[in-house]
Amino acid sequence: MKTSIWLILLLHGSGFAVALQQGGRTIPEFADFPVRASLEGAAAAPRLESRQDEWPKADPKFRKAVTLAVGHGVDFGGAFTLVGTSCGTDCVFIAVVDLRTGEVHTKMPFFSLLRDWDPKTGRATWAGLEFRPDSRLLIAEGRFDATSGVGGSRPERRYYEWTGDRFRLLTSIALRGWGSW
């Protein structure tokens, strides 16, 4: 059965809004998930208490990434910052910091996300992460929990809603790309 994707461009203010539909289901948009609360005042210091061997909070590289991200302020969901730390070439591990309380959420719906490097174009094959300060929607595109190189997990675009303490998968779309999936 062939699945088609319909792309509808709608004029929205001075720009364009894109509505996607696949197999009769509507693809989530950032505007569909407005923030519930915003940060007022200064950001709280990140709470990185951990056992000595607890990863990732005990990892100096992760701790530094969290501290730097908190310093840049809100970039996701109105009162949060999304932290990405490298887990190899074009691979990212994410965490979410609540800037109101300093709580660092590390239990994510995927351990790592590979964007893959396309040797033909010299660019990443997949978009990686898309998120906005005024929305609770996270779009993640790539190979989830895979090892580097061709093969492993199949590439997907996943749409998640941030509930305040975890991500809830809304939908996913299988992607095609280099590597003969």
PDB file of C-alpha atoms in Angstrom:
ATOM      1  CA  MET A   1       0.000   0.000   0.000  1.00  0.00           C
ATOM      2  CA  LYS A   2       1.426   3.332  -1.022  1.00  0.00           C
ATOM      3  CA  THR A   3       1.250   6.129   1.522  1.00  0.00           C
ATOM      4  CA  SER A   4       1.252   9.643   0.185  1.00  0.00           C
ATOM      5  CA  ILE A   5       2.103  12.815   2.013  1.00  0.00           C
ATOM      6  CA  TRP A   6       0.062  15.915   1.262  1.00  0.00           C
ATOM      7  CA  LEU A   7       1.732  19.259   1.757  1.00  0.00           C
ATOM      8  CA  ILE A   8      -0.568  22.226   2.132  1.00  0.00           C
ATOM      9  CA  LEU A   9       0.901  25.700   2.368  1.00  0.00           C
ATOM     10  CA  LEU A  10      -1.245  28.210   4.170  1.00  0.00           C
ATOM     11  CA  LEU A  11      -0.508  31.907   4.193  1.00  0.00           C
ATOM     12  CA  HIS A  12      -0.062  32.832   7.846  1.00  0.00           C
ATOM     13  CA  GLY A  13       0.645  36.470   8.662  1.00  0.00           C
ATOM     14  CA  SER A  14       3.840  37.479   6.903  1.00  0.00           C
ATOM     15  CA  GLY A  15       5.129  33.919   6.562  1.00  0.00           C
ATOM     16  CA  PHE A  16       3.968  30.460   5.696  1.00  0.00           C
ATOM     17  CA  ALA A  17       2.596  27.784   7.998  1.00  0.00           C
ATOM     18  CA  VAL A  18       2.963  24.204   6.844  1.00  0.00           C
ATOM     19  CA  ALA A  19       0.294  21.594   7.541  1.00  0.00           C
ATOM     20  CA  LEU A  20       1.232  17.994   6.819  1.00  0.00           C
ATOM     21  CA  GLN A  21      -1.015  15.034   6.561  1.00  0.00           C
ATOM     22  CA  GLN A  22       0.004  11.401   6.168  1.00  0.00           C
ATOM     23  CA  GLY A  23      -2.376   8.494   5.867  1.00  0.00           C
ATOM     24  CA  GLY A  24      -5.302  10.591   7.097  1.00  0.00           C
ATOM     25  CA  ARG A  25      -3.598  11.755  10.298  1.00  0.00           C
ATOM     26  CA  THR A  26      -2.615  15.342  10.955  1.00  0.00           C
ATOM     27  CA  ILE A  27       1.000  15.993  11.788  1.00  0.00           C
ATOM     28  CA  PRO A  28       1.462  18.134  14.943  1.00  0.00           C
ATOM     29  CA  GLU A  29       2.558  21.749  14.594  1.00  0.00           C
ATOM     30  CA  PHE A  30       4.293  23.970  17.146  1.00  0.00           C
ATOM     31  CA  ALA A  31       1.211  26.221  17.470  1.00  0.00           C
ATOM     32  CA  ASP A  32      -0.869  23.209  18.542  1.00  0.00           C
ATOM     33  CA  PHE A  33       1.152  22.936  21.786  1.00  0.00           C
ATOM     34  CA  PRO A  34       1.376  26.381  23.414  1.00  0.00           C
ATOM     35  CA  VAL A  35       3.242  26.803  26.677  1.00  0.00           C
ATOM     36  CA  ARG A  36       1.354  26.341  29.942  1.00  0.00           C
ATOM     37  CA  ALA A  37       3.657  28.444  32.141  1.00  0.00           C
ATOM     38  CA  SER A  38       6.569  30.782  31.528  1.00  0.00           C
ATOM     39  CA  LEU A  39       9.686  31.549  33.497  1.00  0.00           C
ATOM     40  CA  GLU A  40       9.338  34.693  35.570  1.00  0.00           C
ATOM     41  CA  GLY A  41      12.540  36.097  37.012  1.00  0.00           C
ATOM     42  CA  ALA A  42      15.947  34.482  37.061  1.00  0.00           C
ATOM     43  CA  ALA A  43      16.580  30.844  36.231  1.00  0.00           C
ATOM     44  CA  ALA A  44      17.157  28.451  39.124  1.00  0.00           C
ATOM     45  CA  ALA A  45      20.546  26.761  39.351  1.00  0.00           C
ATOM     46  CA  PRO A  46      20.461  23.260  37.857  1.00  0.00           C
ATOM     47  CA  ARG A  47      20.104  20.463  40.428  1.00  0.00           C
ATOM     48  CA  LEU A  48      22.792  17.988  39.448  1.00  0.00           C
ATOM     49  CA  GLU A  49      23.021  15.964  42.650  1.00  0.00           C
ATOM     50  CA  SER A  50      23.967  12.385  41.851  1.00  0.00           C
ATOM     51  CA  ARG A  51      25.760   9.345  43.060  1.00  0.00           C
ATOM     52  CA  GLN A  52      29.419   9.425  42.062  1.00  0.00           C
ATOM     53  CA  ASP A  53      28.904   6.872  39.302  1.00  0.00           C
ATOM     54  CA  GLU A  54      25.462   7.992  38.078  1.00  0.00           C
ATOM     55  CA  TRP A  55      25.445   8.851  34.406  1.00  0.00           C
ATOM     56  CA  PRO A  56      24.812  11.373  32.979  1.00  0.00           C
ATOM     57  CA  LYS A  57      24.598  13.717  35.978  1.00  0.00           C
ATOM     58  CA  ALA A  58      28.045  12.692  37.277  1.00  0.00           C
ATOM     59  CA  ASP A  59      29.685  13.217  33.874  1.00  0.00           C
ATOM     60  CA  PRO A  60      31.699  16.489  33.827  1.00  0.00           C
ATOM     61  CA  LYS A  61      30.940  17.040  30.120  1.00  0.00           C
ATOM     62  CA  PHE A  62      27.199  16.708  30.754  1.00  0.00           C
ATOM     63  CA  ARG A  63      27.351  18.992  33.811  1.00  0.00           C
ATOM     64  CA  LYS A  64      29.148  21.658  31.778  1.00  0.00           C
ATOM     65  CA  ALA A  65      26.610  21.398  28.935  1.00  0.00           C
ATOM     66  CA  VAL A  66      23.718  21.813  31.399  1.00  0.00           C
ATOM     67  CA  THR A  67      25.332  24.836  33.063  1.00  0.00           C
ATOM     68  CA  LEU A  68      25.979  26.513  29.699  1.00  0.00           C
ATOM     69  CA  ALA A  69      22.451  25.808  28.439  1.00  0.00           C
ATOM     70  CA  VAL A  70      20.851  27.197  31.609  1.00  0.00           C
ATOM     71  CA  GLY A  71      22.917  30.360  31.129  1.00  0.00           C
ATOM     72  CA  HIS A  72      21.284  30.907  27.730  1.00  0.00           C
ATOM     73  CA  GLY A  73      17.792  30.839  29.260  1.00  0.00           C
ATOM     74  CA  VAL A  74      14.474  29.492  28.000  1.00  0.00           C
ATOM     75  CA  ASP A  75      14.583  27.802  24.604  1.00  0.00           C
ATOM     76  CA  PHE A  76      11.778  25.259  24.997  1.00  0.00           C
ATOM     77  CA  GLY A  77       8.277  25.022  26.420  1.00  0.00           C
ATOM     78  CA  GLY A  78       8.129  28.463  28.092  1.00  0.00           C
ATOM     79  CA  ALA A  79      10.164  27.630  31.196  1.00  0.00           C
ATOM     80  CA  PHE A  80      12.653  24.988  30.081  1.00  0.00           C
ATOM     81  CA  THR A  81      15.923  24.581  28.291  1.00  0.00           C
ATOM     82  CA  LEU A  82      16.699  21.547  26.204  1.00  0.00           C
ATOM     83  CA  VAL A  83      20.285  20.355  26.620  1.00  0.00           C
ATOM     84  CA  GLY A  84      22.068  18.322  23.982  1.00  0.00           C
ATOM     85  CA  THR A  85      25.387  16.657  24.666  1.00  0.00           C
ATOM     86  CA  SER A  86      27.459  14.822  22.116  1.00  0.00           C
ATOM     87  CA  CYS A  87      27.573  11.042  22.142  1.00  0.00           C
ATOM     88  CA  GLY A  88      29.768  10.875  19.035  1.00  0.00           C
ATOM     89  CA  THR A  89      29.766  12.245  15.507  1.00  0.00           C
ATOM     90  CA  ASP A  90      26.305  13.613  14.677  1.00  0.00           C
ATOM     91  CA  CYS A  91      24.882  11.887  17.768  1.00  0.00           C
ATOM     92  CA  VAL A  92      23.113  13.687  20.595  1.00  0.00           C
ATOM     93  CA  PHE A  93      21.824  12.754  24.053  1.00  0.00           C
ATOM     94  CA  ILE A  94      19.194  15.155  25.432  1.00  0.00           C
ATOM     95  CA  ALA A  95      17.945  16.314  28.800  1.00  0.00           C
ATOM     96  CA  VAL A  96      15.427  18.979  29.827  1.00  0.00           C
ATOM     97  CA  VAL A  97      16.040  21.505  32.615  1.00  0.00           C
ATOM     98  CA  ASP A  98      13.104  23.190  34.362  1.00  0.00           C
ATOM     99  CA  LEU A  99      14.420  26.725  34.804  1.00  0.00           C
ATOM    100  CA  ARG A 100      11.860  27.482  37.542  1.00  0.00           C
ATOM    101  CA  THR A 101      13.024  24.685  39.863  1.00  0.00           C
ATOM    102  CA  GLY A 102      16.422  23.626  38.493  1.00  0.00           C
ATOM    103  CA  GLU A 103      15.246  20.020  38.086  1.00  0.00           C
ATOM    104  CA  VAL A 104      17.189  18.158  35.384  1.00  0.00           C
ATOM    105  CA  HIS A 105      15.078  15.565  33.557  1.00  0.00           C
ATOM    106  CA  THR A 106      17.255  12.830  32.057  1.00  0.00           C
ATOM    107  CA  LYS A 107      14.712  10.041  31.476  1.00  0.00           C
ATOM    108  CA  MET A 108      14.074  10.668  27.813  1.00  0.00           C
ATOM    109  CA  PRO A 109      12.043   8.595  25.334  1.00  0.00           C
ATOM    110  CA  PHE A 110      15.244   7.744  23.457  1.00  0.00           C
ATOM    111  CA  PHE A 111      18.821   7.392  24.604  1.00  0.00           C
ATOM    112  CA  SER A 112      20.508   8.889  21.564  1.00  0.00           C
ATOM    113  CA  LEU A 113      19.706  10.376  18.181  1.00  0.00           C
ATOM    114  CA  LEU A 114      21.986   9.956  15.166  1.00  0.00           C
ATOM    115  CA  ARG A 115      21.669  12.446  12.318  1.00  0.00           C
ATOM    116  CA  ASP A 116      24.078  10.488  10.060  1.00  0.00           C
ATOM    117  CA  TRP A 117      26.633  12.148   7.848  1.00  0.00           C
ATOM    118  CA  ASP A 118      26.041  11.958   4.091  1.00  0.00           C
ATOM    119  CA  PRO A 119      29.412  11.690   2.343  1.00  0.00           C
ATOM    120  CA  LYS A 120      27.849  12.800  -0.961  1.00  0.00           C
ATOM    121  CA  THR A 121      26.603  16.150   0.327  1.00  0.00           C
ATOM    122  CA  GLY A 122      28.951  16.702   3.265  1.00  0.00           C
ATOM    123  CA  ARG A 123      25.961  17.435   5.518  1.00  0.00           C
ATOM    124  CA  ALA A 124      23.862  15.642   8.090  1.00  0.00           C
ATOM    125  CA  THR A 125      21.188  13.465   6.495  1.00  0.00           C
ATOM    126  CA  TRP A 126      18.505  14.078   9.132  1.00  0.00           C
ATOM    127  CA  ALA A 127      17.318  17.300  10.793  1.00  0.00           C
ATOM    128  CA  GLY A 128      18.020  16.274  14.400  1.00  0.00           C
ATOM    129  CA  LEU A 129      15.959  18.262  16.913  1.00  0.00           C
ATOM    130  CA  GLU A 130      13.452  21.048  16.354  1.00  0.00           C
ATOM    131  CA  PHE A 131      11.908  22.930  19.256  1.00  0.00           C
ATOM    132  CA  ARG A 132      10.787  26.450  20.186  1.00  0.00           C
ATOM    133  CA  PRO A 133      10.568  28.575  23.334  1.00  0.00           C
ATOM    134  CA  ASP A 134       6.822  29.123  22.885  1.00  0.00           C
ATOM    135  CA  SER A 135       5.807  25.489  22.317  1.00  0.00           C
ATOM    136  CA  ARG A 136       5.790  22.140  24.148  1.00  0.00           C
ATOM    137  CA  LEU A 137       6.332  20.222  20.874  1.00  0.00           C
ATOM    138  CA  LEU A 138       9.639  18.471  20.154  1.00  0.00           C
ATOM    139  CA  ILE A 139      10.330  17.106  16.680  1.00  0.00           C
ATOM    140  CA  ALA A 140      13.185  14.604  16.545  1.00  0.00           C
ATOM    141  CA  GLU A 141      14.458  13.264  13.235  1.00  0.00           C
ATOM    142  CA  GLY A 142      17.148  10.652  12.690  1.00  0.00           C
ATOM    143  CA  ARG A 143      18.040   7.149  13.809  1.00  0.00           C
ATOM    144  CA  PHE A 144      17.068   6.525  17.418  1.00  0.00           C
ATOM    145  CA  ASP A 145      19.295   4.570  19.805  1.00  0.00           C
ATOM    146  CA  ALA A 146      21.512   3.375  16.959  1.00  0.00           C
ATOM    147  CA  THR A 147      25.225   2.839  16.659  1.00  0.00           C
ATOM    148  CA  SER A 148      27.112   4.955  14.142  1.00  0.00           C
ATOM    149  CA  GLY A 149      27.437   3.848  10.561  1.00  0.00           C
ATOM    150  CA  VAL A 150      24.937   2.613   8.040  1.00  0.00           C
ATOM    151  CA  GLY A 151      22.431   0.114   9.380  1.00  0.00           C
ATOM    152  CA  GLY A 152      20.910  -0.197  12.803  1.00  0.00           C
ATOM    153  CA  SER A 153      17.635   1.557  13.502  1.00  0.00           C
ATOM    154  CA  ARG A 154      15.542   2.922  10.678  1.00  0.00           C
ATOM    155  CA  PRO A 155      15.290   6.707  10.393  1.00  0.00           C
ATOM    156  CA  GLU A 156      12.112   8.298  11.697  1.00  0.00           C
ATOM    157  CA  ARG A 157      10.615  11.677  12.429  1.00  0.00           C
ATOM    158  CA  ARG A 158       8.952  11.579  15.850  1.00  0.00           C
ATOM    159  CA  TYR A 159       6.675  14.178  17.400  1.00  0.00           C
ATOM    160  CA  TYR A 160       6.625  14.479  21.192  1.00  0.00           C
ATOM    161  CA  GLU A 161       4.623  16.612  23.611  1.00  0.00           C
ATOM    162  CA  TRP A 162       6.390  17.783  26.788  1.00  0.00           C
ATOM    163  CA  THR A 163       3.995  17.201  29.718  1.00  0.00           C
ATOM    164  CA  GLY A 164       6.074  19.054  32.316  1.00  0.00           C
ATOM    165  CA  ASP A 165       8.167  16.115  33.473  1.00  0.00           C
ATOM    166  CA  ARG A 166       8.359  13.754  30.480  1.00  0.00           C
ATOM    167  CA  PHE A 167       7.812  13.463  26.735  1.00  0.00           C
ATOM    168  CA  ARG A 168       4.703  11.781  25.323  1.00  0.00           C
ATOM    169  CA  LEU A 169       4.997  10.339  21.808  1.00  0.00           C
ATOM    170  CA  LEU A 170       2.282  11.778  19.578  1.00  0.00           C
ATOM    171  CA  THR A 171       3.140  10.141  16.257  1.00  0.00           C
ATOM    172  CA  SER A 172       6.058   8.995  14.135  1.00  0.00           C
ATOM    173  CA  ILE A 173       6.814   8.784  10.439  1.00  0.00           C
ATOM    174  CA  ALA A 174       9.264   6.359   8.844  1.00  0.00           C
ATOM    175  CA  LEU A 175      11.794   8.120   6.623  1.00  0.00           C
ATOM    176  CA  ARG A 176      13.746   6.913   3.634  1.00  0.00           C
ATOM    177  CA  GLY A 177      17.318   7.892   3.013  1.00  0.00           C
ATOM    178  CA  TRP A 178      20.787   6.788   2.110  1.00  0.00           C
ATOM    179  CA  GLY A 179      21.749   3.411   3.448  1.00  0.00           C
ATOM    180  CA  SER A 180      19.077   1.232   1.809  1.00  0.00           C
ATOM    181  CA  TRP A 181      16.661   1.037   4.741  1.00  0.00           C
TER     182      TRP A 181
END
